[in-house]
Short mmCIF file of C-alpha atoms in Angstrom, two decimals:
data_model
loop_
_atom_site.label_atom_id
_atom_site.label_comp_id
_atom_site.label_asym_id
_atom_site.label_seq_id
_atom_site.Cartn_x
_atom_site.Cartn_y
_atom_site.Cartn_z
CA VAL A 1 2.86 40.20 -131.27
CA ASP A 2 4.04 37.49 -128.92
CA PHE A 3 5.71 38.79 -125.77
CA PRO A 4 8.78 36.55 -125.24
CA LEU A 5 8.13 35.95 -121.54
CA SER A 6 4.36 35.42 -121.81
CA ARG A 7 4.74 31.63 -121.90
CA HIS A 8 6.59 31.86 -118.57
CA LEU A 9 4.08 34.16 -116.89
CA GLU A 10 2.78 31.65 -114.34
CA SER A 11 6.23 30.47 -113.24
CA LEU A 12 7.45 34.08 -113.00
CA ARG A 13 4.42 35.09 -110.93
CA SER A 14 4.86 32.06 -108.70
CA ALA A 15 8.51 32.93 -108.06
CA TYR A 16 7.59 36.54 -107.27
CA VAL A 17 4.81 35.59 -104.86
CA ARG A 18 7.11 33.20 -102.96
CA GLN A 19 9.44 36.02 -102.01
CA GLU A 20 9.20 37.01 -98.36
CA SER A 21 8.71 40.69 -97.69
CA ALA A 22 11.12 42.48 -95.40
CA PRO A 23 9.70 45.84 -94.32
CA SER A 24 12.33 48.49 -93.68
CA GLN A 25 12.63 50.66 -90.59
CA LEU A 26 11.56 53.60 -92.75
CA GLN A 27 8.41 51.74 -93.78
CA GLY A 28 7.62 51.00 -90.14
CA ASP A 29 8.14 54.65 -89.23
CA VAL A 30 5.90 55.86 -92.07
CA SER A 31 3.26 53.30 -91.09
CA ALA A 32 3.31 54.40 -87.44
CA MET A 33 3.01 58.08 -88.38
CA LEU A 34 0.08 57.39 -90.71
CA GLU A 35 -1.64 55.43 -87.93
CA GLN A 36 -1.15 58.43 -85.61
CA LEU A 37 -2.73 60.63 -88.27
CA GLY A 38 -5.75 58.32 -88.37
CA TRP A 39 -5.15 56.22 -91.48
CA SER A 40 -5.91 52.61 -90.62
CA HIS A 41 -4.04 50.28 -92.96
CA THR A 42 -2.20 46.98 -93.26
CA GLU A 43 1.48 46.51 -93.98
CA GLU A 44 2.62 44.18 -96.76
CA HIS A 45 -0.87 43.60 -98.12
CA ARG A 46 -0.84 40.85 -100.75
CA THR A 47 -3.21 41.42 -103.69
CA VAL A 48 -5.06 38.61 -105.43
CA GLU A 49 -2.56 39.02 -108.28
CA GLY A 50 0.28 38.34 -105.86
CA PHE A 51 1.69 41.84 -105.52
CA SER A 52 2.83 43.02 -102.11
CA LEU A 53 1.83 46.58 -101.23
CA ASP A 54 3.84 48.25 -98.47
CA LEU A 55 0.89 50.05 -96.85
CA ALA A 56 -2.66 49.48 -97.99
CA ASP A 57 -6.31 50.00 -97.25
CA PRO A 58 -7.84 47.42 -99.60
CA LYS A 59 -11.44 48.43 -98.91
CA MET A 60 -10.72 52.00 -100.04
CA LYS A 61 -8.36 50.80 -102.79
CA ARG A 62 -5.51 52.98 -101.53
CA ALA A 63 -1.88 52.06 -101.16
CA ILE A 64 1.49 53.64 -100.49
CA GLU A 65 4.83 52.24 -101.53
CA VAL A 66 7.71 53.33 -99.29
CA ASP A 67 10.91 53.38 -101.32
CA GLY A 68 13.83 54.35 -99.11
CA PRO A 69 17.49 54.83 -99.99
CA SER A 70 18.13 51.13 -100.58
CA HIS A 71 16.03 51.42 -103.76
CA TYR A 72 18.33 54.07 -105.17
CA LEU A 73 21.80 53.72 -103.69
CA ARG A 74 24.46 51.32 -104.89
CA ASP A 75 27.71 50.11 -103.42
CA ALA A 76 30.33 51.72 -105.68
CA SER A 77 32.73 48.79 -105.26
CA SER A 78 30.28 46.00 -106.11
CA GLY A 79 27.69 47.83 -108.19
CA GLU A 80 24.90 46.42 -106.02
#
């Protein structure tokens, strides 16, 4: 079965990787607290596949995604 977007995979991945990350205040707060608890990590770690992980320890293959309210809330008037 041919996946309709498979022929566009490279251009889609390229567009995704070009996006700049914009860490939220919540992400910064979570990162700081985890550092205080002793978890050394990097913010916005980019994988070889091009994915951006919010908080990651690549050597240990551990990552945390911090999804705050902006991921779930919408403006009722605009739908965004």
